[in-house]
Short mmCIF file of C-alpha atoms and ligand atoms in Angstrom, two decimals:
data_model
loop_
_atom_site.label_atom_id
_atom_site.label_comp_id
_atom_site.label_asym_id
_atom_site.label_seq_id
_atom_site.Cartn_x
_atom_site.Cartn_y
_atom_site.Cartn_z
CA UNK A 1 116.23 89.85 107.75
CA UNK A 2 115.32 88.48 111.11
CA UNK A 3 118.11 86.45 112.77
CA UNK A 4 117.00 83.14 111.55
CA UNK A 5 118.81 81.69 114.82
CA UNK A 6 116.55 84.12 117.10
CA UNK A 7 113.69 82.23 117.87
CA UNK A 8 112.58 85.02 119.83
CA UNK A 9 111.47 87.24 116.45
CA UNK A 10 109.61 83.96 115.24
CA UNK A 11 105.89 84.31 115.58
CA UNK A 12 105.98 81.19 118.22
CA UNK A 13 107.32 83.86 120.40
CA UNK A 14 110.00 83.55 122.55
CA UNK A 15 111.78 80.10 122.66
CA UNK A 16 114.24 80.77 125.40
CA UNK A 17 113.54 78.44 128.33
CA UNK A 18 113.34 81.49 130.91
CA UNK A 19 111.03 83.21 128.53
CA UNK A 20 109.17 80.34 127.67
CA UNK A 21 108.55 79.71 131.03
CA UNK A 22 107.69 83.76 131.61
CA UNK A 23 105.23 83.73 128.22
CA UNK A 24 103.53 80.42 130.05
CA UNK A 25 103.17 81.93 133.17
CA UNK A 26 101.91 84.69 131.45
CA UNK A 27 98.02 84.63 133.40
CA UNK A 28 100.23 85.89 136.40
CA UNK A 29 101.59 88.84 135.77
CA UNK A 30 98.37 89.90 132.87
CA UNK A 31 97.40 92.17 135.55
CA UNK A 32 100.70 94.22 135.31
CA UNK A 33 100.15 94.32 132.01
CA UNK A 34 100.39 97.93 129.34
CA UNK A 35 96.70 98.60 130.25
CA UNK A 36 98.29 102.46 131.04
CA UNK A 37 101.59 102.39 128.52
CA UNK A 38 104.59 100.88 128.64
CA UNK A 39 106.26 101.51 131.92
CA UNK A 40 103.93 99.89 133.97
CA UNK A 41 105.15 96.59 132.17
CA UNK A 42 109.02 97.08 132.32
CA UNK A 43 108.69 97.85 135.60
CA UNK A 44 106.14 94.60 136.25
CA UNK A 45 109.26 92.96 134.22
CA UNK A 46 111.85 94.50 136.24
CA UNK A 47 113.25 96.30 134.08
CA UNK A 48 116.37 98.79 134.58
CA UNK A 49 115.04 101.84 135.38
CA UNK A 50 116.66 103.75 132.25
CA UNK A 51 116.81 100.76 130.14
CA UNK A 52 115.10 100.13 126.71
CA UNK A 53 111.59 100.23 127.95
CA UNK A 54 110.92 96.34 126.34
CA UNK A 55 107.88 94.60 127.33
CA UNK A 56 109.00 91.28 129.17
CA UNK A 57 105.34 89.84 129.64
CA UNK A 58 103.01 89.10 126.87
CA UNK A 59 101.31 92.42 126.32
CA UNK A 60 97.17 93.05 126.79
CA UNK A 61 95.93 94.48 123.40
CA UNK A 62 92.79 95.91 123.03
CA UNK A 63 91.35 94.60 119.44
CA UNK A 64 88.21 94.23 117.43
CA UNK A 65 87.57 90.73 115.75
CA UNK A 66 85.13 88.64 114.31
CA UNK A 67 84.45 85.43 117.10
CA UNK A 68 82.92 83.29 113.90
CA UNK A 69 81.90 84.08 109.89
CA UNK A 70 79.06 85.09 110.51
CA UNK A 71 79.46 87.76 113.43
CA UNK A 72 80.31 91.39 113.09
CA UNK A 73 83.80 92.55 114.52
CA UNK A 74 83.51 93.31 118.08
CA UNK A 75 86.33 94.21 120.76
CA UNK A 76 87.94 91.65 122.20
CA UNK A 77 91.75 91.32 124.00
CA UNK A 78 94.15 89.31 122.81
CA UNK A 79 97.92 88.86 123.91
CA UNK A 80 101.13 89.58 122.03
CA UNK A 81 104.46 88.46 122.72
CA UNK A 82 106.91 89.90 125.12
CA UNK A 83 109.34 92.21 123.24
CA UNK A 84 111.91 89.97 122.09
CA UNK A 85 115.74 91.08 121.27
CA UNK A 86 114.73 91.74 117.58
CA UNK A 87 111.35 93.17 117.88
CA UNK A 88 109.66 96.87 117.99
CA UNK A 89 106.37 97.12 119.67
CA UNK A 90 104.26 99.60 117.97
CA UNK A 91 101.44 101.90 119.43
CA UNK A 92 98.66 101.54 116.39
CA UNK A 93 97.30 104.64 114.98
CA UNK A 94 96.30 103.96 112.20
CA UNK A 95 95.03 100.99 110.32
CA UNK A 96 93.41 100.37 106.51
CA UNK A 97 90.96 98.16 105.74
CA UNK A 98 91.41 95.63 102.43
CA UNK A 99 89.18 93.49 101.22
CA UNK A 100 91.41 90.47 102.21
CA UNK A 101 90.40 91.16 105.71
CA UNK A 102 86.59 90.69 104.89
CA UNK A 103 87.53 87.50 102.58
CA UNK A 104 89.25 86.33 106.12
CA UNK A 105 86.68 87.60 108.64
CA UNK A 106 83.97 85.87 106.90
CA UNK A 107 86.53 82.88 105.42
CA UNK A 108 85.73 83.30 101.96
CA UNK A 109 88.75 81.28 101.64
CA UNK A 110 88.23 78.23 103.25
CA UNK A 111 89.61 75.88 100.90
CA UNK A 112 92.68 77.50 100.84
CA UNK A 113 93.15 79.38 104.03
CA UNK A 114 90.93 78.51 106.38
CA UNK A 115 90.42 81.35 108.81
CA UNK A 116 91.29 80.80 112.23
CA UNK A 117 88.76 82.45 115.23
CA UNK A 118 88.72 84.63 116.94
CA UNK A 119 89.37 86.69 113.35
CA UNK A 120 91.45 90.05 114.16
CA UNK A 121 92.44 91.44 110.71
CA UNK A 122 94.20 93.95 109.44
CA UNK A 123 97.66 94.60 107.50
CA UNK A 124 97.89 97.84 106.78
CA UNK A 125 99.41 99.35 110.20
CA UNK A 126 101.06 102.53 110.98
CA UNK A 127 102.50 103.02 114.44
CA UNK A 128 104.54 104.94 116.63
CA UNK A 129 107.16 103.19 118.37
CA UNK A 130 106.54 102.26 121.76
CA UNK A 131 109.53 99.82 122.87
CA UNK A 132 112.53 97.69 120.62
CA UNK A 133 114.23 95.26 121.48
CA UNK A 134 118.13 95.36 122.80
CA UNK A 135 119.12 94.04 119.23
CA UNK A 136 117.32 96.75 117.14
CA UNK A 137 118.81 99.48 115.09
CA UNK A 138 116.45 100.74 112.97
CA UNK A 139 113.94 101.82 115.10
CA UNK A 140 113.46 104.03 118.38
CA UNK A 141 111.22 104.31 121.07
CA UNK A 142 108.84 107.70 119.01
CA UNK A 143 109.62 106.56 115.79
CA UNK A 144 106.73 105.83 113.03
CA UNK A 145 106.69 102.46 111.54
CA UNK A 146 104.36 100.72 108.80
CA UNK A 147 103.62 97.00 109.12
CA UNK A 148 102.23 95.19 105.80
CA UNK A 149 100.70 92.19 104.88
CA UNK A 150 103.75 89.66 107.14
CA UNK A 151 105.13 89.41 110.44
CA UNK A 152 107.70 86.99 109.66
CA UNK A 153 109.82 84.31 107.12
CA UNK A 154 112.19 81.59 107.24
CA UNK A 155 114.69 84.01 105.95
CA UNK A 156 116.79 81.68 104.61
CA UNK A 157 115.33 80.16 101.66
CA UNK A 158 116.07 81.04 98.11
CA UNK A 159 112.95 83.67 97.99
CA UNK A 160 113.36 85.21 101.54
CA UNK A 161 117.69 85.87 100.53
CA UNK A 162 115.91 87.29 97.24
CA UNK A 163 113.96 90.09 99.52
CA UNK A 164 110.91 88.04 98.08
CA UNK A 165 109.69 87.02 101.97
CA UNK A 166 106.16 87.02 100.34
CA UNK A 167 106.45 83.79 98.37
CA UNK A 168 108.88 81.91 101.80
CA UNK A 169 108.93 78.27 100.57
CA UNK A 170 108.44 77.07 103.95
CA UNK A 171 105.78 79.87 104.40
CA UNK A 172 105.64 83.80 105.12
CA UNK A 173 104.03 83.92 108.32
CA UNK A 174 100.99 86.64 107.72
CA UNK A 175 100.11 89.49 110.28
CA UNK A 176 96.51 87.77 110.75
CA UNK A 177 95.27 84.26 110.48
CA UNK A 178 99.19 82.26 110.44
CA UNK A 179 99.94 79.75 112.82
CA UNK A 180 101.36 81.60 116.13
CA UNK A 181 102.17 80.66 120.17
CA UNK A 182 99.19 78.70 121.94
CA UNK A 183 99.85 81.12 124.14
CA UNK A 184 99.15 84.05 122.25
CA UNK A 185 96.17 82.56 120.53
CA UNK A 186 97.59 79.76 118.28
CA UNK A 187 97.22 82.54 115.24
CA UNK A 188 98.46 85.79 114.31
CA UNK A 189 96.42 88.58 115.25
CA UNK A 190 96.02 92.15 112.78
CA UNK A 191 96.04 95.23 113.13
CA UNK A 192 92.75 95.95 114.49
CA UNK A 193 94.52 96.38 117.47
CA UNK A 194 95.83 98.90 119.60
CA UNK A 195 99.59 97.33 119.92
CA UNK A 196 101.46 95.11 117.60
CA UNK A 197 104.87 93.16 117.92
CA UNK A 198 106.56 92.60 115.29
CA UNK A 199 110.19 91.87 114.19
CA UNK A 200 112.23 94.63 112.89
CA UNK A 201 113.19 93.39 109.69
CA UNK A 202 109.12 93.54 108.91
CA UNK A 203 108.46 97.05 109.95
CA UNK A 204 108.85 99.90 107.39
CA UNK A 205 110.51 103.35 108.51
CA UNK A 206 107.97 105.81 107.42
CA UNK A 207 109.08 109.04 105.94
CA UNK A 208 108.89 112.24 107.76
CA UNK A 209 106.01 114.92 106.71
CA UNK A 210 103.68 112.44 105.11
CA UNK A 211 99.98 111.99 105.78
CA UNK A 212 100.11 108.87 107.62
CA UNK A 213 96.64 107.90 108.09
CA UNK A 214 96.55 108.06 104.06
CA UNK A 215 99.86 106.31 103.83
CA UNK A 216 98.86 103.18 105.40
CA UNK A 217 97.14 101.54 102.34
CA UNK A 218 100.51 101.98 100.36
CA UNK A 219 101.56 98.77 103.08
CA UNK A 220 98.84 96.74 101.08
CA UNK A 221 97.17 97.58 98.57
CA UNK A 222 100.08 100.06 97.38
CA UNK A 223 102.89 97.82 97.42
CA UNK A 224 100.36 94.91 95.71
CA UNK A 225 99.77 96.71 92.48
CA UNK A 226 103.33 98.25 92.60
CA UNK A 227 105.04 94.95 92.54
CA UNK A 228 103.42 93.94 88.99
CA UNK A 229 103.93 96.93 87.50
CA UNK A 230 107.90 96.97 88.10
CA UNK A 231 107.87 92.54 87.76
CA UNK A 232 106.47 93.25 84.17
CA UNK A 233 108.28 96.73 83.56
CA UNK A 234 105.42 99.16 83.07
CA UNK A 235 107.18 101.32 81.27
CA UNK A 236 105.92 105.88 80.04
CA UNK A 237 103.72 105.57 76.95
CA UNK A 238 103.16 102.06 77.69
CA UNK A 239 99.01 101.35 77.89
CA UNK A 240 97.79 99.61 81.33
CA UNK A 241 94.26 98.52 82.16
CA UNK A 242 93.09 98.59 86.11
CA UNK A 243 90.17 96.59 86.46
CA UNK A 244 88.10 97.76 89.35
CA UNK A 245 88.22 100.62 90.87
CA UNK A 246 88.71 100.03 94.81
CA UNK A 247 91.34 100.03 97.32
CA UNK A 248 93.92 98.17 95.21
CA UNK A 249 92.47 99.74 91.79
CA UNK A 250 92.72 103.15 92.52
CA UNK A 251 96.02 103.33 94.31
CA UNK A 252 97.41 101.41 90.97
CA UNK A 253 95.74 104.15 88.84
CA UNK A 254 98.08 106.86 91.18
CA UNK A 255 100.89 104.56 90.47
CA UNK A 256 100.54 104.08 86.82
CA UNK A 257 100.08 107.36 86.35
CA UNK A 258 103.51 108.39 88.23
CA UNK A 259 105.17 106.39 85.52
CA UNK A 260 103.06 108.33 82.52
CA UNK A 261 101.94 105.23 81.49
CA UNK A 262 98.47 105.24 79.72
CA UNK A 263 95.76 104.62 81.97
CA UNK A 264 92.19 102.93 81.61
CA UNK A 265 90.10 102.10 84.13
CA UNK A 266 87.84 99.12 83.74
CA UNK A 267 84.58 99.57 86.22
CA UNK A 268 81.09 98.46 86.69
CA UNK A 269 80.27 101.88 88.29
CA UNK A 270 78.58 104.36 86.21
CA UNK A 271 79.34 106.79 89.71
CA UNK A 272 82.65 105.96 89.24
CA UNK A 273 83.82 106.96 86.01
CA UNK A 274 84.46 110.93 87.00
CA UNK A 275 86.78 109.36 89.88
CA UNK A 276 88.82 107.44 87.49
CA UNK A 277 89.60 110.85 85.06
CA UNK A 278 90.22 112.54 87.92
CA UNK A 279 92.73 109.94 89.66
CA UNK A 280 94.53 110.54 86.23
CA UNK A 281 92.83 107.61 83.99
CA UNK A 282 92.70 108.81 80.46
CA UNK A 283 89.97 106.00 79.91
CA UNK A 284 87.02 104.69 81.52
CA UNK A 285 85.46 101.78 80.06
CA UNK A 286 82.08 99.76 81.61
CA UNK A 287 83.45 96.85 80.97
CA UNK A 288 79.99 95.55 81.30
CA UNK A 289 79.39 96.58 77.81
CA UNK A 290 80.61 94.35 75.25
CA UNK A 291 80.74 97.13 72.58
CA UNK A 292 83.23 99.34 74.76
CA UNK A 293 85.07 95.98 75.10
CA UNK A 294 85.56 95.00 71.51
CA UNK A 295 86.76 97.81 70.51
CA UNK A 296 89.83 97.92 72.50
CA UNK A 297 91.13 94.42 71.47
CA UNK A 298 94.87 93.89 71.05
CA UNK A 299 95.66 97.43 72.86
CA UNK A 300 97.11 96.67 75.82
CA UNK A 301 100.72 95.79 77.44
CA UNK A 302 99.30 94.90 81.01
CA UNK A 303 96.12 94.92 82.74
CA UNK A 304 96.03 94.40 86.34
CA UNK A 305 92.56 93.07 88.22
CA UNK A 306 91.52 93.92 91.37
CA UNK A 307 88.07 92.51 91.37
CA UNK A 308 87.60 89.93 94.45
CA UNK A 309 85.95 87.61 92.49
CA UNK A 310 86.61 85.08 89.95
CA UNK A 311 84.83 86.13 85.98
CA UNK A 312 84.51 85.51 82.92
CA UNK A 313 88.59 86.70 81.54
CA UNK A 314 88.05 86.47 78.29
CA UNK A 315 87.11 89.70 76.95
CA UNK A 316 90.22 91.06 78.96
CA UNK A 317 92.60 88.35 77.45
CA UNK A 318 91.57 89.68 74.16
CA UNK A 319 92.26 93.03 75.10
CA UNK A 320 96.30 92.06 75.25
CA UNK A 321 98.54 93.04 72.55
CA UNK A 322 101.20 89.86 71.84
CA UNK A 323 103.35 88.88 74.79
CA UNK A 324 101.13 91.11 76.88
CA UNK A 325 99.84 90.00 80.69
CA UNK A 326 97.29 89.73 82.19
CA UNK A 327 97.97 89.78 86.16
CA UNK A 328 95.61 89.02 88.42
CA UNK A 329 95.76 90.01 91.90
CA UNK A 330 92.30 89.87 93.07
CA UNK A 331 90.29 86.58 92.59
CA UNK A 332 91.78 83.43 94.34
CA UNK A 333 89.29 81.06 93.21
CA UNK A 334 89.26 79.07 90.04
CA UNK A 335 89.54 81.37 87.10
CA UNK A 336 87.08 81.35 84.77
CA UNK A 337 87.24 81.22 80.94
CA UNK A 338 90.47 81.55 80.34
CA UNK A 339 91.06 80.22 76.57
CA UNK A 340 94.00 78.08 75.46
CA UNK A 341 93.86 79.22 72.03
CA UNK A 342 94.12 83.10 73.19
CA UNK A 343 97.16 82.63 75.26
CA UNK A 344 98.70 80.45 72.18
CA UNK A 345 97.90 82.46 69.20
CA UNK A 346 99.00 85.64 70.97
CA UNK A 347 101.47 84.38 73.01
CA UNK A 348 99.77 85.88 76.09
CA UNK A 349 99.84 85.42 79.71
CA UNK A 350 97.43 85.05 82.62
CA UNK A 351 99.48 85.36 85.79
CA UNK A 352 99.04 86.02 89.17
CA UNK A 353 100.87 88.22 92.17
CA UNK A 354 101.00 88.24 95.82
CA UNK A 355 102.09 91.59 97.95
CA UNK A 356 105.81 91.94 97.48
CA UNK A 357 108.64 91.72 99.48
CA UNK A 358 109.97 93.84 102.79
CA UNK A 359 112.54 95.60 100.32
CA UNK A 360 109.90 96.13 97.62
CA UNK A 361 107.82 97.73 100.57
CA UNK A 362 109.87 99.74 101.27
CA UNK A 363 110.36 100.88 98.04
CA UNK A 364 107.01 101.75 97.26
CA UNK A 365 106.25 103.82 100.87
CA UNK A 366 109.76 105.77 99.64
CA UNK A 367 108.28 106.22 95.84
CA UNK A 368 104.49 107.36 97.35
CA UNK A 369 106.43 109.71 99.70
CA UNK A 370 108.50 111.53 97.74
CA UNK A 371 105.66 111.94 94.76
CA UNK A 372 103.30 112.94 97.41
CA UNK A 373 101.08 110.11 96.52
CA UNK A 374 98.38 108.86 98.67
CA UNK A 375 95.45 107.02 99.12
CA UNK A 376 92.25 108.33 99.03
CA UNK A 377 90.51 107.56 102.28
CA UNK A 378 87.67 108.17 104.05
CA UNK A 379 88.85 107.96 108.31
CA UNK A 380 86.45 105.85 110.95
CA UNK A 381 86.35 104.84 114.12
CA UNK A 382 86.29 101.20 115.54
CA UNK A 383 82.83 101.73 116.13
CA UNK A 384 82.23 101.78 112.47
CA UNK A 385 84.07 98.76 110.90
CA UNK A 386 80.91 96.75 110.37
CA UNK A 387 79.12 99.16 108.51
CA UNK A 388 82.55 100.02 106.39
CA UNK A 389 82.39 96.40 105.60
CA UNK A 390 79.11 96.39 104.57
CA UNK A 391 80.02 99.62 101.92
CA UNK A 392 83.14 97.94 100.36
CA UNK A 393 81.31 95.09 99.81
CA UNK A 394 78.58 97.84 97.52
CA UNK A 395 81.72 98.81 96.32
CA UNK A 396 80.69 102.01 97.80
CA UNK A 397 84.41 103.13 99.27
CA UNK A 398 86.14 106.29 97.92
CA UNK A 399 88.63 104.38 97.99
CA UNK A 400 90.00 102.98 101.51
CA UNK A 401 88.60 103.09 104.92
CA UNK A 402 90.79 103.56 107.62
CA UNK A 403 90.62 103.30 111.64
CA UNK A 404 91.63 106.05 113.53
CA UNK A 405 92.86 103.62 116.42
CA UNK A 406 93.51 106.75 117.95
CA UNK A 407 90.13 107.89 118.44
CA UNK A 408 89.72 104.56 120.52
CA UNK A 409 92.10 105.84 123.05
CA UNK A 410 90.67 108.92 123.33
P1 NAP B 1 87.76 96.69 96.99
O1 NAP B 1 88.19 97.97 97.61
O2 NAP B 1 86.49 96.07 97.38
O3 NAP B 1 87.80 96.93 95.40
C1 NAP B 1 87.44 95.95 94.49
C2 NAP B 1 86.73 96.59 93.30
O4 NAP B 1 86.45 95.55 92.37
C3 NAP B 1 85.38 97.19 93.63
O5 NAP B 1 85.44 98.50 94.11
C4 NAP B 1 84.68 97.11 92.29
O6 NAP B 1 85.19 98.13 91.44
C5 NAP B 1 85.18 95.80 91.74
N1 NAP B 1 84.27 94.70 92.08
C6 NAP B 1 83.89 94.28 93.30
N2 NAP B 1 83.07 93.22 93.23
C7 NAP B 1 82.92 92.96 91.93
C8 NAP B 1 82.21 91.99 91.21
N3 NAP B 1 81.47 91.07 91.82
N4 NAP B 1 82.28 92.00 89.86
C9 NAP B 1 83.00 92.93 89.23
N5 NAP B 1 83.71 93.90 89.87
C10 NAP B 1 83.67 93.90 91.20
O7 NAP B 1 88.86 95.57 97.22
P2 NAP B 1 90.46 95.74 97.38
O8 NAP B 1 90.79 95.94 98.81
O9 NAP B 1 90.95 96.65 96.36
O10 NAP B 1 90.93 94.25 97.05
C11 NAP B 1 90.66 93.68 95.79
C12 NAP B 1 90.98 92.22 95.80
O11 NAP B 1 92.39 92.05 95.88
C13 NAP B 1 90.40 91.45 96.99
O12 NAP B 1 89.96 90.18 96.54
C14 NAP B 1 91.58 91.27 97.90
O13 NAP B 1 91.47 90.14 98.73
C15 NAP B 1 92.69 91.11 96.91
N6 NAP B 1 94.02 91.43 97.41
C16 NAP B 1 95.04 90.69 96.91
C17 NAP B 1 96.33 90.99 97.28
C18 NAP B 1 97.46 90.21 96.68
O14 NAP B 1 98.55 90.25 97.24
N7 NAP B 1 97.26 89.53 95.57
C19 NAP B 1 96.59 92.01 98.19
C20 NAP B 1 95.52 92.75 98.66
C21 NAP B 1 94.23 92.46 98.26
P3 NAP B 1 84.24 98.86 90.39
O15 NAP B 1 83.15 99.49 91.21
O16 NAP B 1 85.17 99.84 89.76
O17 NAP B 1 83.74 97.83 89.43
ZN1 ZN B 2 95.42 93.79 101.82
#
């Protein structure tokens, strides 16, 4: 956990009157800024020649971001903070692409999270360690770290002391659209970015020899459905539904099917029903069809949903064998048709689940690793985040896009 004393790893930035007064006077020294690396800033900072190279000035980024709902991403520069005591600055290489960030971009969910502009997503970041602060000791400067879905928590609340930083009663802050510096923007930028600061607590040591482009989705979408299944105890033998076959859906089918639970897949893609069998599903059901649907009442112990928008849940609720859940991760507007009388007569549940925890994570990246599990991905460049947008919104994505932020260097 971040020092909760250390204002330094909040997302504010620096609170240190020296460093305030450095991150204020920040339009100064831009100029010296890590337009070619690091060194160019320590030394702009003053930094001891052969100490930790840590950024002292707020740091240039190069980023692409929507200015407005209704405009396509576009590059753009944005600031992050100097490199506090507590943080790691990481070089981006590679970042997925989740459907949250298109709810944001476009702020599909504006009565409950307004989006903030300019709109830099992204939360599924692998990087290569570029700086860390004096206080850090889990990372080094050429290490690769993940950064998920938050940059930051009280840390001291019952939730954040439970490694559940994710559900932070006074509020995780997010790595896009939470409230951050004036100076750096007033909100927290992505990782559609070519840097990223972040607090060490929140970045995830990545395990040697793995495919990290197709590792970066475990930070979201992998850690998302892995949370429910271990909350509710999916357990070998045990039948699970995934409704939707997308980011989320398909790296839960992977998961599932490393426990040798029973797998269906619930789709509304005729294309996609080979994909499911193949990803392990021993089922694929258009749910669409209210034959296939009826005849699987009472059958299952979970179903997980993954579908972005609210619909009609009854034919799923009825799907639950007693004391079975339904868990909804996807839709996070009003739910619709959701029956007292199911949930009382069967003694079922409709819940809901958010990420999971820095711990949990971590957990999950480990797990993925050492089962060689990955996400299927198809890799793009910068250039092509509007039209990838476009596709998962078709639901025309086998099954994550990713940015090469690489290739953007090059
Ligand atoms: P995605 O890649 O777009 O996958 C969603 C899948 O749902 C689609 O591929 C499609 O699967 C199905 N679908 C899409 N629109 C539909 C519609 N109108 N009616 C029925 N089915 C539809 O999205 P994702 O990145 O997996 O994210 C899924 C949802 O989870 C998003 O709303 C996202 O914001 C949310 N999310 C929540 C959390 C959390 O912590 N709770 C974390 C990450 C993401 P088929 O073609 O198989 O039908
Ligand atoms: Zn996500």
């Amino acid at each position: 956990m971040g020092d909760p004393e250390d204002k330094s790893t909040q997302d504010g930035g620096p609170a240190e009157p020296g460093r305030r007064k450095l991150l204020l006077a920040g339009a100064g020294v831009l100029a010296a800024q890590l337009v070619g690396g690091l060194g160019s800033a320590a030394r702009a900072a003053g930094a001891e020649e052969g100490s930790v190279a840590a950024a002292q000035v707020p740091i240039t980024a190069r980023a692409y971001g929507a200015a407005s709902a209704a405009s396509p991403l576009a590059q753009m520069s944005i600031q992050r903070r100097p490199v506090g005591p507590n943080d790691v600055l990481l070089d981006v290489l590679y970042c997925g692409i989740c459907h949250s960030d298109i709810h944001t971009a476009r702020n599909e969910w504006a009565s409950s999270m307004p989006t903030q502009y300019p709109c830099v997503p992204g939360h599924e970041i692998i990087g290569r360690v570029q700086a860390v602060g004096r206080a850090v000791t889990k990372f080094k400067v050429g290490d690769i770290g993940g950064v998920g879905c938050m940059v930051n928590s009280c840390g001291t609340c019952e939730n954040c002391l439970a490694d559940r930083e994710q559900n932070c009663l006074v509020g995780a802050t997010f790595t896009y659209n939470s409230p951050s510096a004036p100076a750096l923007g007033g909100h927290t930028f992505g990782g559609y970015s070519d840097k990223v600061v972040v607090p060490e607590h929140f970045v995830i040591r990545i395990p040697p020899g793995v495919d990290l482009a197709a590792m970066a989705p475990l930070l979201c979408a992998g850690v998302t459905t892995f949370s429910p299944m271990q909350h509710w105890r999916l357990a070998a033998g045990q039948r699970v539904g995934v409704i939707g076959l997308g980011g989320l859906g398909h790296v839960a089918v992977k998961l599932a099917v490393a426990r040798r639970a029973d797998v269906t897949v619930f789709t509304t893609s005729q294309g996609k029903l080979a994909h499911a069998r193949r990803l392990g599903a021993r089922q694929v059901v258009l749910w669409p069809d209210p034959a296939a649907m009826k005849a699987l009442v009472n059958q299952f112990d979970l179903l997980i949903s993954t579908v972005p928008q609210a619909y009609p849940m009854r034919p799923f609720v009825e799907l639950l064998k007693l004391d079975a859940t339904l868990v909804n991760v996807g839709a996070m507007d009003p739910l619709q048709d959701i029956i007292g009388m199911d949930l009382v007569m069967g003694r079922k549940s409709v819940a809901g689940s958010v990420i999971g925890g820095i711990a949990e994570t971590q957990e999950v990246i480990d797990y993925c690793a050492s089962r060689h599990i990955k996400a299927d991905i198809e890799l793009i460049r910068p250039g092509d985040i509007n039209r990838a947008y476009d596709r998962v919104m078709n639901k025309d994505v086998r099954f994550r896009f990713v940015i090469d932020m690489a290739s953007a260097k090059a």
